[in-house]
Coordinates of N, CA and C and ligand atoms in Angstrom, one line a residue:
M49 N -40.9 -6.8 -23.8 CA -40.0 -5.9 -23.0 C -38.9 -6.7 -22.5
K50 N -39.2 -7.9 -21.8 CA -38.3 -8.7 -21.3 C -37.2 -9.2 -22.3
K51 N -37.8 -9.6 -23.5 CA -37.0 -10.1 -24.6 C -36.1 -9.0 -25.1
Q52 N -36.5 -7.8 -25.2 CA -35.8 -6.7 -25.7 C -34.6 -6.5 -24.8
A53 N -34.8 -6.5 -23.5 CA -33.8 -6.3 -22.5 C -32.7 -7.4 -22.6
R54 N -33.2 -8.6 -22.9 CA -32.2 -9.7 -23.0 C -31.4 -9.6 -24.3
F55 N -32.1 -9.1 -25.3 CA -31.4 -8.9 -26.7 C -30.3 -7.8 -26.4
L56 N -30.7 -6.8 -25.7 CA -29.8 -5.7 -25.6 C -28.5 -6.1 -24.7
F57 N -28.8 -6.9 -23.7 CA -27.7 -7.5 -22.9 C -26.8 -8.3 -23.7
C58 N -27.3 -9.2 -24.5 CA -26.5 -10.0 -25.3 C -25.6 -9.1 -26.3
W59 N -26.2 -8.2 -26.9 CA -25.6 -7.2 -27.8 C -24.3 -6.5 -27.1
L60 N -24.6 -6.1 -25.9 CA -23.5 -5.5 -25.1 C -22.4 -6.5 -24.9
C61 N -22.8 -7.7 -24.5 CA -21.7 -8.7 -24.2 C -20.8 -8.9 -25.4
L62 N -21.5 -9.0 -26.6 CA -20.7 -9.2 -27.9 C -19.8 -8.0 -28.1
Q63 N -20.2 -6.8 -27.9 CA -19.4 -5.7 -28.0 C -18.1 -5.8 -27.1
V64 N -18.3 -6.1 -25.9 CA -17.3 -6.3 -25.0 C -16.2 -7.4 -25.5
I65 N -16.7 -8.5 -25.9 CA -15.9 -9.7 -26.4 C -15.2 -9.1 -27.7
F66 N -15.8 -8.5 -28.6 CA -15.1 -8.1 -29.8 C -14.0 -7.0 -29.4
A67 N -14.4 -6.1 -28.5 CA -13.4 -5.1 -28.2 C -12.1 -5.7 -27.6
S68 N -12.3 -6.7 -26.8 CA -11.1 -7.3 -26.2 C -10.4 -8.2 -27.1
V69 N -11.0 -8.7 -28.1 CA -10.3 -9.6 -29.1 C -9.4 -8.8 -30.1
F70 N -10.1 -7.7 -30.5 CA -9.4 -7.0 -31.6 C -8.7 -5.8 -31.4
S71 N -8.9 -5.2 -30.2 CA -8.3 -3.8 -30.0 C -6.9 -3.9 -29.4
E72 N -6.5 -5.1 -28.9 CA -5.3 -5.0 -28.0 C -4.0 -5.3 -28.7
D73 N -2.9 -4.8 -28.2 CA -1.6 -5.0 -28.6 C -0.7 -5.4 -27.5
W74 N 0.5 -5.8 -27.9 CA 1.4 -6.1 -26.8 C 1.9 -4.8 -26.1
G75 N 2.1 -4.8 -24.9 CA 2.5 -3.6 -24.3 C 2.6 -3.7 -22.8
A76 N 3.5 -3.0 -22.1 CA 3.5 -2.9 -20.6 C 3.7 -1.5 -20.2
A77 N 3.0 -1.2 -19.1 CA 3.3 0.1 -18.5 C 3.9 0.0 -17.2
V78 N 5.1 0.4 -17.0 CA 5.9 0.3 -15.8 C 6.3 1.8 -15.4
V79 N 6.2 2.0 -14.1 CA 6.7 3.4 -13.7 C 8.2 3.5 -13.9
P80 N 8.7 4.5 -14.6 CA 10.2 4.4 -15.1 C 11.1 4.7 -13.9
S81 N 10.8 5.4 -12.9 CA 11.8 5.6 -11.8 C 11.1 5.8 -10.5
M82 N 11.7 5.3 -9.5 CA 11.0 5.4 -8.2 C 12.2 5.6 -7.1
N83 N 11.8 6.1 -5.9 CA 12.6 6.0 -4.8 C 12.4 4.8 -4.0
A84 N 13.5 4.3 -3.3 CA 13.3 3.1 -2.5 C 14.2 3.3 -1.3
L85 N 13.6 3.0 -0.1 CA 14.3 3.2 1.1 C 15.0 1.9 1.5
V86 N 16.3 2.0 1.6 CA 17.1 0.8 1.9 C 16.6 0.2 3.3
T87 N 16.5 -1.1 3.2 CA 15.9 -2.1 4.3 C 14.4 -2.2 4.2
S88 N 13.7 -1.2 3.6 CA 12.3 -1.3 3.4 C 11.8 -2.1 2.2
C89 N 10.7 -1.7 1.7 CA 10.2 -2.4 0.5 C 9.9 -1.3 -0.5
V90 N 9.7 -1.8 -1.8 CA 9.2 -0.9 -2.8 C 8.3 -1.7 -3.7
V91 N 7.1 -1.0 -4.0 CA 6.1 -1.7 -4.8 C 6.1 -0.9 -6.2
V92 N 6.4 -1.6 -7.2 CA 6.5 -1.0 -8.6 C 5.2 -1.3 -9.3
P93 N 4.4 -0.3 -9.6 CA 3.2 -0.5 -10.4 C 3.4 -0.9 -11.8
C94 N 2.7 -1.9 -12.2 CA 3.0 -2.4 -13.6 C 1.7 -3.1 -14.1
T95 N 1.3 -2.7 -15.4 CA 0.2 -3.4 -16.0 C 0.7 -3.8 -17.5
F96 N 0.1 -4.8 -18.1 CA 0.5 -5.2 -19.4 C -0.8 -5.7 -20.2
K97 N -0.5 -5.8 -21.5 CA -1.6 -6.4 -22.3 C -1.0 -7.1 -23.5
Y98 N -1.7 -8.0 -24.0 CA -1.3 -8.8 -25.1 C -2.4 -9.0 -26.1
P99 N -2.1 -9.2 -27.4 CA -3.2 -9.3 -28.4 C -3.9 -10.6 -28.4
G100 N -5.0 -10.7 -29.0 CA -5.8 -11.8 -29.2 C -6.7 -12.0 -27.9
T101 N -7.2 -13.3 -27.9 CA -8.1 -13.6 -26.9 C -7.5 -13.7 -25.5
E102 N -8.4 -13.6 -24.5 CA -7.9 -13.8 -23.1 C -7.3 -15.2 -23.0
L103 N -6.2 -15.3 -22.4 CA -5.6 -16.7 -22.1 C -5.7 -17.0 -20.7
P104 N -5.8 -18.4 -20.3 CA -5.8 -18.8 -18.9 C -4.4 -18.3 -18.3
D105 N -4.5 -18.0 -17.0 CA -3.2 -17.6 -16.4 C -2.1 -18.5 -16.5
S106 N -2.4 -19.8 -16.5 CA -1.3 -20.8 -16.7 C -0.5 -20.7 -18.0
R107 N -1.0 -20.1 -19.1 CA -0.4 -19.9 -20.3 C 0.6 -18.8 -20.3
I108 N 0.6 -17.9 -19.4 CA 1.4 -16.7 -19.4 C 2.5 -16.8 -18.3
R109 N 3.7 -16.5 -18.8 CA 4.9 -16.5 -17.8 C 5.3 -15.1 -17.6
E110 N 5.3 -14.6 -16.4 CA 5.7 -13.2 -16.0 C 7.1 -13.2 -15.5
I111 N 7.9 -12.4 -16.1 CA 9.3 -12.4 -15.5 C 9.7 -10.9 -15.3
W112 N 10.5 -10.7 -14.2 CA 11.2 -9.5 -14.0 C 12.7 -9.7 -14.0
H113 N 13.4 -9.0 -14.8 CA 14.9 -9.3 -14.9 C 15.7 -8.0 -15.0
E114 N 17.0 -8.1 -14.8 CA 17.9 -7.0 -14.9 C 18.0 -6.5 -16.4
K115 N 18.0 -5.2 -16.6 CA 18.1 -4.7 -17.9 C 19.5 -5.1 -18.5
A116 N 20.5 -5.1 -17.8 CA 21.8 -5.4 -18.3 C 21.9 -6.8 -18.7
D117 N 21.2 -7.8 -18.2 CA 21.3 -9.1 -18.4 C 20.0 -9.8 -18.3
W118 N 19.3 -10.2 -19.3 CA 18.0 -10.7 -19.1 C 17.9 -12.1 -18.5
K119 N 19.1 -12.7 -18.4 CA 19.1 -14.0 -17.6 C 19.2 -13.8 -16.1
K120 N 19.5 -12.5 -15.7 CA 19.5 -12.2 -14.2 C 18.1 -12.0 -13.9
I121 N 17.3 -13.1 -13.5 CA 15.9 -12.9 -13.1 C 15.8 -12.6 -11.7
I122 N 15.0 -11.5 -11.4 CA 14.8 -11.2 -10.0 C 13.4 -11.6 -9.6
Y123 N 12.5 -12.0 -10.5 CA 11.2 -12.6 -10.2 C 10.8 -13.5 -11.3
Q124 N 10.3 -14.7 -10.9 CA 9.6 -15.6 -11.8 C 8.9 -16.6 -10.8
E125 N 7.9 -17.2 -11.4 CA 7.0 -18.1 -10.6 C 7.9 -19.3 -10.1
D126 N 8.8 -19.8 -11.0 CA 9.8 -20.9 -10.7 C 10.9 -20.3 -9.9
K127 N 10.9 -20.4 -8.6 CA 11.7 -19.7 -7.7 C 13.2 -20.1 -8.0
T128 N 13.4 -21.3 -8.5 CA 14.9 -21.7 -8.7 C 15.6 -20.9 -9.8
E129 N 14.8 -20.2 -10.6 CA 15.3 -19.4 -11.7 C 15.8 -18.0 -11.2
I130 N 15.5 -17.7 -10.1 CA 15.8 -16.3 -9.5 C 17.2 -16.3 -9.0
V131 N 18.0 -15.2 -9.3 CA 19.3 -15.0 -8.9 C 19.4 -15.0 -7.3
D132 N 20.5 -15.6 -6.8 CA 20.6 -15.7 -5.3 C 20.3 -14.4 -4.6
S133 N 20.9 -13.3 -5.1 CA 20.7 -12.0 -4.4 C 19.3 -11.5 -4.2
F134 N 18.4 -12.1 -5.0 CA 17.0 -11.7 -4.9 C 16.0 -12.8 -4.5
K135 N 16.5 -13.9 -4.2 CA 15.7 -15.0 -3.6 C 15.0 -14.7 -2.4
G136 N 13.7 -14.8 -2.4 CA 12.9 -14.6 -1.2 C 12.5 -13.1 -0.9
R137 N 13.1 -12.2 -1.9 CA 12.8 -10.8 -1.7 C 11.8 -10.2 -2.7
T138 N 11.3 -11.0 -3.7 CA 10.5 -10.4 -4.7 C 9.2 -11.2 -4.7
K139 N 8.1 -10.5 -4.9 CA 6.7 -11.1 -4.9 C 5.9 -10.3 -6.0
L140 N 5.1 -11.0 -6.7 CA 4.2 -10.4 -7.7 C 2.9 -10.1 -6.8
L141 N 2.6 -8.8 -6.7 CA 1.4 -8.4 -5.9 C 0.2 -8.4 -6.9
G142 N 0.4 -8.1 -8.2 CA -0.7 -7.9 -9.1 C -1.3 -9.3 -9.5
R143 N -2.5 -9.4 -10.0 CA -3.1 -10.6 -10.3 C -3.0 -10.7 -11.8
L144 N -2.5 -11.9 -12.3 CA -2.3 -12.1 -13.7 C -3.6 -11.9 -14.5
G145 N -4.6 -12.5 -14.0 CA -5.9 -12.3 -14.7 C -6.3 -10.9 -14.9
N146 N -5.8 -10.0 -14.1 CA -6.1 -8.6 -14.2 C -5.0 -7.9 -15.1
K147 N -4.1 -8.7 -15.6 CA -2.9 -8.1 -16.5 C -2.2 -7.1 -15.6
N148 N -2.0 -7.5 -14.3 CA -1.4 -6.7 -13.4 C 0.0 -7.3 -12.9
C149 N 1.1 -6.7 -13.3 CA 2.4 -7.3 -13.0 C 3.1 -6.5 -12.0
T150 N 2.4 -5.8 -11.0 CA 3.0 -5.1 -10.0 C 3.9 -5.9 -9.1
L151 N 5.1 -5.4 -8.9 CA 6.2 -6.1 -8.2 C 6.5 -5.6 -6.8
E152 N 6.7 -6.4 -5.9 CA 7.2 -6.0 -4.6 C 8.6 -6.5 -4.4
I153 N 9.6 -5.4 -4.1 CA 10.9 -5.9 -3.7 C 11.1 -5.6 -2.2
D154 N 11.4 -6.6 -1.5 CA 11.5 -6.3 0.0 C 13.0 -6.3 0.4
E155 N 13.2 -5.9 1.7 CA 14.6 -5.8 2.2 C 15.5 -5.1 1.3
I156 N 15.2 -3.9 0.8 CA 15.9 -3.2 -0.2 C 17.4 -3.1 0.2
K157 N 18.3 -3.4 -0.8 CA 19.7 -3.3 -0.5 C 20.2 -2.1 -1.2
D158 N 21.4 -1.5 -0.8 CA 21.7 -0.3 -1.5 C 22.2 -0.5 -2.9
Y159 N 22.3 -1.7 -3.4 CA 22.7 -2.0 -4.8 C 21.5 -2.4 -5.6
D160 N 20.3 -2.3 -5.1 CA 19.1 -2.6 -5.9 C 18.6 -1.5 -6.9
N161 N 19.5 -0.9 -7.6 CA 19.2 0.2 -8.5 C 18.5 -0.2 -9.7
G162 N 18.7 -1.4 -10.2 CA 18.2 -1.8 -11.5 C 19.1 -1.3 -12.6
P163 N 18.4 -0.8 -13.8 CA 17.0 -1.0 -14.0 C 16.6 -2.4 -14.1
F164 N 15.3 -2.6 -13.7 CA 14.6 -3.9 -13.7 C 13.5 -3.9 -14.8
C165 N 13.4 -4.9 -15.6 CA 12.4 -4.8 -16.6 C 11.4 -6.0 -16.6
F166 N 10.2 -5.7 -17.0 CA 9.2 -6.8 -17.0 C 9.1 -7.3 -18.5
R167 N 8.9 -8.7 -18.4 CA 8.7 -9.4 -19.7 C 7.6 -10.5 -19.5
A168 N 6.7 -10.5 -20.5 CA 5.6 -11.5 -20.4 C 5.9 -12.5 -21.6
E169 N 5.8 -13.8 -21.2 CA 6.0 -14.8 -22.4 C 4.8 -15.7 -22.5
I170 N 4.5 -16.1 -23.7 CA 3.4 -17.1 -23.8 C 4.2 -18.4 -24.4
P171 N 4.5 -19.3 -23.5 CA 5.3 -20.4 -23.9 C 4.6 -21.3 -25.0
G172 N 5.3 -21.9 -25.9 CA 4.8 -22.8 -26.8 C 4.4 -22.1 -28.2
Q173 N 4.4 -20.7 -28.1 CA 4.1 -20.0 -29.4 C 5.3 -19.1 -29.6
D174 N 6.4 -19.6 -30.2 CA 7.6 -18.9 -30.3 C 7.4 -17.5 -30.9
K175 N 6.5 -17.4 -31.9 CA 6.3 -16.1 -32.5 C 5.8 -15.0 -31.5
S176 N 5.1 -15.7 -30.5 CA 4.4 -14.6 -29.5 C 5.3 -14.2 -28.4
K177 N 6.5 -15.0 -28.3 CA 7.4 -14.6 -27.2 C 7.7 -13.1 -27.4
F178 N 7.6 -12.4 -26.3 CA 7.8 -11.0 -26.5 C 8.5 -10.4 -25.3
S179 N 9.4 -9.5 -25.5 CA 10.2 -8.9 -24.5 C 9.9 -7.4 -24.4
F180 N 9.5 -7.0 -23.2 CA 9.1 -5.6 -23.1 C 10.4 -4.9 -22.5
V181 N 11.5 -5.0 -23.2 CA 12.7 -4.5 -22.6 C 12.7 -3.0 -22.5
E182 N 11.9 -2.3 -23.1 CA 11.8 -0.8 -22.9 C 11.1 -0.3 -21.7
N183 N 10.4 -1.3 -21.1 CA 9.6 -1.0 -20.0 C 10.3 -1.4 -18.7
C184 N 11.1 -0.6 -18.2 CA 12.0 -0.9 -17.0 C 11.8 0.2 -16.0
V185 N 12.2 -0.1 -14.8 CA 12.2 0.8 -13.6 C 13.5 1.0 -13.1
S186 N 13.9 2.2 -12.8 CA 15.2 2.4 -12.1 C 14.8 2.8 -10.7
L187 N 15.5 2.3 -9.7 CA 15.4 2.7 -8.4 C 16.5 3.6 -7.9
S188 N 16.0 4.7 -7.2 CA 17.0 5.6 -6.5 C 16.9 5.2 -5.1
M189 N 18.2 5.0 -4.5 CA 18.3 4.5 -3.2 C 18.2 5.7 -2.2
M190 N 17.4 5.5 -1.2 CA 17.4 6.4 -0.1 C 18.0 5.8 1.1
P191 N 19.1 6.2 1.5 CA 19.8 5.5 2.8 C 18.9 5.8 4.0
D192 N 18.3 6.9 4.1 CA 17.4 7.3 5.2 C 16.1 8.0 4.7
P193 N 15.1 7.7 5.6 CA 13.7 8.3 5.2 C 13.7 9.8 5.3
D194 N 12.8 10.4 4.6 CA 12.5 11.7 4.8 C 11.8 11.9 6.2
D195 N 12.0 13.2 6.8 CA 11.3 13.4 8.0 C 9.8 13.6 7.8
P196 N 9.0 13.3 8.6 CA 7.6 13.6 8.4 C 7.3 15.1 8.5
T197 N 6.2 15.6 7.9 CA 5.9 17.0 8.1 C 4.8 17.1 9.1
L198 N 5.0 18.2 10.0 CA 4.0 18.3 11.2 C 3.3 19.7 10.9
D199 N 2.0 19.6 10.6 CA 1.3 20.8 10.3 C 0.3 21.1 11.4
H200 N 0.2 22.4 11.9 CA -0.8 22.8 12.8 C -0.8 24.3 12.9
K201 N -1.8 24.9 13.7 CA -1.8 26.3 13.8 C -0.6 26.8 14.7
E202 N -0.2 27.9 14.3 CA 1.1 28.4 15.0 C 0.8 28.7 16.5
V203 N -0.3 29.3 16.8 CA -0.6 29.6 18.2 C -2.0 28.9 18.5
L204 N -2.0 28.1 19.6 CA -3.2 27.4 20.0 C -3.8 28.2 21.0
E205 N -5.1 27.9 21.2 CA -5.8 28.6 22.3 C -6.2 27.7 23.4
D206 N -6.1 28.1 24.6 CA -6.4 27.3 25.8 C -7.9 26.8 25.7
G207 N -8.0 25.4 25.8 CA -9.4 24.9 25.8 C -10.0 24.7 24.4
V208 N -9.3 25.1 23.4 CA -10.0 25.0 22.0 C -9.3 23.8 21.3
P209 N -10.2 22.8 20.9 CA -9.7 21.7 20.2 C -9.0 22.1 18.9
T210 N -7.9 21.5 18.7 CA -7.0 21.8 17.5 C -6.6 20.4 16.9
T211 N -6.6 20.4 15.5 CA -6.2 19.2 14.8 C -4.7 19.4 14.3
F212 N -3.9 18.4 14.6 CA -2.5 18.3 14.2 C -2.4 17.3 13.1
K213 N -1.7 17.6 12.1 CA -1.5 16.7 11.0 C -0.1 16.3 10.8
C214 N 0.2 15.0 10.6 CA 1.5 14.6 10.3 C 1.5 13.7 9.1
F215 N 2.4 13.9 8.2 CA 2.4 13.1 7.0 C 3.8 12.9 6.4
V216 N 3.9 11.7 5.7 CA 5.2 11.4 5.1 C 4.9 10.6 3.8
V217 N 5.8 10.8 2.7 CA 5.6 10.0 1.5 C 6.5 8.7 1.6
H218 N 6.0 7.7 0.9 CA 6.6 6.3 0.9 C 6.4 5.6 -0.3
T219 N 7.1 4.5 -0.7 CA 6.8 3.7 -1.8 C 6.7 2.3 -1.5
C220 N 6.2 2.0 -0.2 CA 6.0 0.6 0.2 C 4.7 0.4 0.8
P221 N 3.6 0.5 -0.2 CA 2.2 0.4 0.4 C 1.8 -0.9 0.9
S222 N 2.5 -2.0 0.6 CA 2.2 -3.3 1.1 C 2.5 -3.4 2.6
H223 N 3.5 -2.6 3.1 CA 3.8 -2.5 4.5 C 4.0 -1.0 4.8
P224 N 3.0 -0.2 4.9 CA 3.1 1.2 5.0 C 3.8 1.6 6.4
P225 N 4.4 2.8 6.5 CA 5.0 3.2 7.7 C 3.8 3.5 8.7
T226 N 4.2 3.5 10.0 CA 3.2 3.9 11.0 C 3.7 5.3 11.5
L227 N 2.7 6.1 11.8 CA 3.0 7.4 12.4 C 2.5 7.3 13.8
T228 N 3.4 7.8 14.8 CA 3.0 7.8 16.2 C 3.2 9.1 16.8
W229 N 2.5 9.6 17.8 CA 2.6 10.9 18.4 C 3.1 10.7 19.7
S230 N 3.7 11.8 20.3 CA 4.3 11.7 21.6 C 3.2 11.7 22.7
R231 N 1.9 12.0 22.2 CA 0.8 11.9 23.2 C -0.5 11.5 22.6
A232 N -1.4 11.0 23.4 CA -2.8 10.7 22.9 C -2.9 10.0 21.6
N233 N -2.0 8.9 21.4 CA -2.0 8.2 20.1 C -3.3 7.6 19.7
K234 N -4.1 7.1 20.8 CA -5.3 6.4 20.5 C -6.3 7.2 19.7
D235 N -6.3 8.5 19.9 CA -7.3 9.3 19.2 C -7.0 9.7 17.8
A236 N -5.8 9.3 17.3 CA -5.4 9.6 16.0 C -6.0 8.8 14.9
T237 N -6.3 9.3 13.8 CA -6.9 8.6 12.6 C -5.8 8.6 11.4
T238 N -5.7 7.5 10.8 CA -4.6 7.3 9.8 C -5.3 7.1 8.4
K239 N -4.7 7.6 7.4 CA -5.1 7.4 6.0 C -3.8 7.3 5.1
N240 N -3.9 6.3 4.3 CA -2.8 6.0 3.3 C -3.4 6.2 1.9
R241 N -2.8 7.2 1.1 CA -3.5 7.3 -0.2 C -2.3 7.4 -1.3
H242 N -2.6 6.9 -2.5 CA -1.8 6.9 -3.7 C -1.7 8.3 -4.2
L243 N -0.5 9.0 -4.3 CA -0.4 10.3 -5.0 C -0.3 10.0 -6.5
S244 N 0.9 9.4 -7.0 CA 0.9 9.0 -8.4 C 2.2 8.2 -8.5
N245 N 2.3 7.4 -9.6 CA 3.5 6.8 -10.0 C 4.1 5.9 -8.9
G246 N 3.2 5.2 -8.0 CA 3.8 4.4 -6.9 C 4.2 5.2 -5.7
V247 N 4.0 6.5 -5.7 CA 4.3 7.3 -4.5 C 3.1 7.4 -3.6
W248 N 3.2 7.1 -2.4 CA 2.1 7.1 -1.5 C 2.3 8.1 -0.4
E249 N 1.3 8.6 0.3 CA 1.4 9.5 1.4 C 0.6 8.9 2.5
I250 N 1.2 8.8 3.7 CA 0.4 8.3 4.8 C 0.2 9.5 5.7
E251 N -1.0 9.7 6.3 CA -1.2 10.9 7.2 C -1.8 10.5 8.4
S252 N -1.6 11.2 9.5 CA -2.2 10.9 10.8 C -2.8 12.3 11.3
L253 N -4.0 12.2 11.6 CA -4.7 13.4 12.2 C -4.9 13.1 13.7
L254 N -4.5 14.1 14.5 CA -4.7 14.0 16.0 C -5.4 15.3 16.4
T255 N -6.5 15.2 17.2 CA -7.2 16.3 17.7 C -6.9 16.4 19.2
L256 N -6.4 17.5 19.6 CA -6.0 17.7 21.1 C -6.7 19.0 21.6
T257 N -7.0 19.0 22.8 CA -7.5 20.3 23.4 C -6.3 20.7 24.3
P258 N -5.6 21.7 23.9 CA -4.4 22.1 24.7 C -4.9 23.1 25.9
T259 N -4.1 22.9 26.9 CA -4.3 23.8 28.1 C -3.1 24.6 28.3
E260 N -3.2 25.6 29.3 CA -2.1 26.5 29.5 C -0.7 25.7 29.8
Q261 N -0.9 24.5 30.4 CA 0.2 23.7 30.8 C 1.1 23.2 29.6
D262 N 0.4 23.1 28.4 CA 1.1 22.7 27.2 C 1.9 23.8 26.6
D263 N 1.8 25.0 27.1 CA 2.5 26.1 26.5 C 4.1 25.8 26.5
H264 N 4.7 26.0 25.4 CA 6.2 25.8 25.2 C 6.6 24.3 25.4
T265 N 5.7 23.3 25.2 CA 6.1 21.9 25.3 C 6.3 21.5 23.8
Q266 N 7.0 20.3 23.7 CA 7.2 19.8 22.4 C 6.2 18.7 22.0
L267 N 5.8 18.7 20.8 CA 5.0 17.6 20.3 C 5.8 16.9 19.1
N268 N 5.8 15.5 19.2 CA 6.7 14.8 18.3 C 5.7 13.8 17.4
C269 N 6.1 13.7 16.2 CA 5.5 12.7 15.3 C 6.7 11.8 14.8
T270 N 6.6 10.5 14.9 CA 7.6 9.7 14.5 C 7.0 8.7 13.4
A271 N 7.8 8.6 12.4 CA 7.4 7.7 11.3 C 8.3 6.4 11.4
S272 N 7.7 5.3 11.5 CA 8.5 4.1 11.6 C 8.2 3.2 10.4
F273 N 9.4 3.0 9.6 CA 9.2 2.4 8.3 C 9.4 0.9 8.3
H274 N 8.7 0.1 7.5 CA 9.0 -1.4 7.3 C 10.5 -1.6 7.2
G275 N 11.1 -2.5 7.9 CA 12.5 -2.6 7.8 C 13.2 -2.1 9.0
G276 N 12.5 -1.1 9.8 CA 13.1 -0.6 11.1 C 13.6 0.8 11.1
K277 N 13.7 1.4 9.9 CA 14.3 3.0 9.9 C 13.1 3.8 10.5
K278 N 13.6 4.9 11.2 CA 12.7 5.9 11.8 C 13.1 7.2 11.4
S279 N 12.1 8.2 11.4 CA 12.3 9.6 11.3 C 11.4 10.3 12.2
L280 N 11.8 11.5 12.6 CA 10.9 12.2 13.6 C 11.0 13.6 13.3
T281 N 9.8 14.2 13.5 CA 9.7 15.8 13.5 C 9.1 16.2 14.9
S282 N 9.8 17.2 15.5 CA 9.4 17.7 16.8 C 9.1 19.2 16.7
N283 N 7.9 19.6 17.1 CA 7.5 21.0 17.1 C 7.2 21.6 18.5
R284 N 7.7 22.8 18.8 CA 7.3 23.4 20.1 C 5.9 24.0 19.9
I285 N 5.0 23.8 20.8 CA 3.7 24.5 20.7 C 3.4 25.6 21.6
Y286 N 2.8 26.5 21.2 CA 2.5 27.8 22.0 C 1.0 27.9 22.2
V287 N 0.5 28.0 23.5 CA -0.8 28.1 23.8 C -1.1 29.5 24.4
K288 N -2.1 30.2 23.8 CA -2.5 31.4 24.2 C -3.5 31.3 25.4
R289 N -3.4 32.1 26.4 CA -4.3 32.1 27.5 C -5.8 32.6 27.1
K290 N -6.8 32.2 27.7 CA -8.1 32.6 27.4 C -8.2 34.1 27.7
Ligands
LIG265 C1 -2.4 -3.9 -9.4 O1 -2.2 -4.7 -8.3 C2 -1.9 -3.8 -7.1 C3 -1.5 -4.8 -6.0 O2 -2.6 -5.7 -5.6 C4 -2.9 -2.8 -6.8 O3 -2.6 -2.0 -5.7 C5 -3.3 -2.0 -8.1 O4 -4.3 -1.2 -7.8 C6 -3.5 -2.8 -9.3 N1 -3.5 -2.0 -10.4 C7 -4.5 -1.9 -11.4 C8 -4.3 -1.0 -12.4 O5 -5.5 -2.7 -11.2

């Protein structure tokens, strides 16, 4: 029995090895377009694959460059190759070993539209040098953030706990925005989740027990984004007497 289990295990291992050796092609998957908030950051999801056996990370060079001019490098491990306007602003968040080329661009400027393209090179094997020029991302600049959405029951009841929900979308998951309430912040819970294609939604839930005194008062939710921009939504609340 033990022997059989070991045999099965080895057989499975071989299947995995063969699958990774023979089934892969060159390719990269980059989200084609994204919004980016000026002054904040944007994280561009990217994955890639190459044919043949798994190579050590040091054999692969990952480059992000401008589509218009592949010599305008916005990210490379050798920082001296990066154009001045992007020096210190780009970071690879993905791990090479995971074939993850996810890029962060920080301190977004209003001219960072791109398109920016990912390329992987395997130096020393000229034939294998490969450019994924078709896999580029264009950024749409947002000068100002969207206002958060504030959801709650229209009419609250005196003494009955009610949950308020505030949420806003963003594309900077490495430094997500913070949501703050005009009261009772400590009791709020926050969740940040990926919607799709690099768009995230952060939400804050606050449970309050309103009293008569809260009738006709304002409740604010403020979203503060990495880089310093803010947006705010303010709702008047109505409390029904018992
Ligand atoms: C790639 O890396 C980023 C940043 O670490 C991570 O959020 C993302 O989930 C990774 N993607 C995949 C497909 O593993």
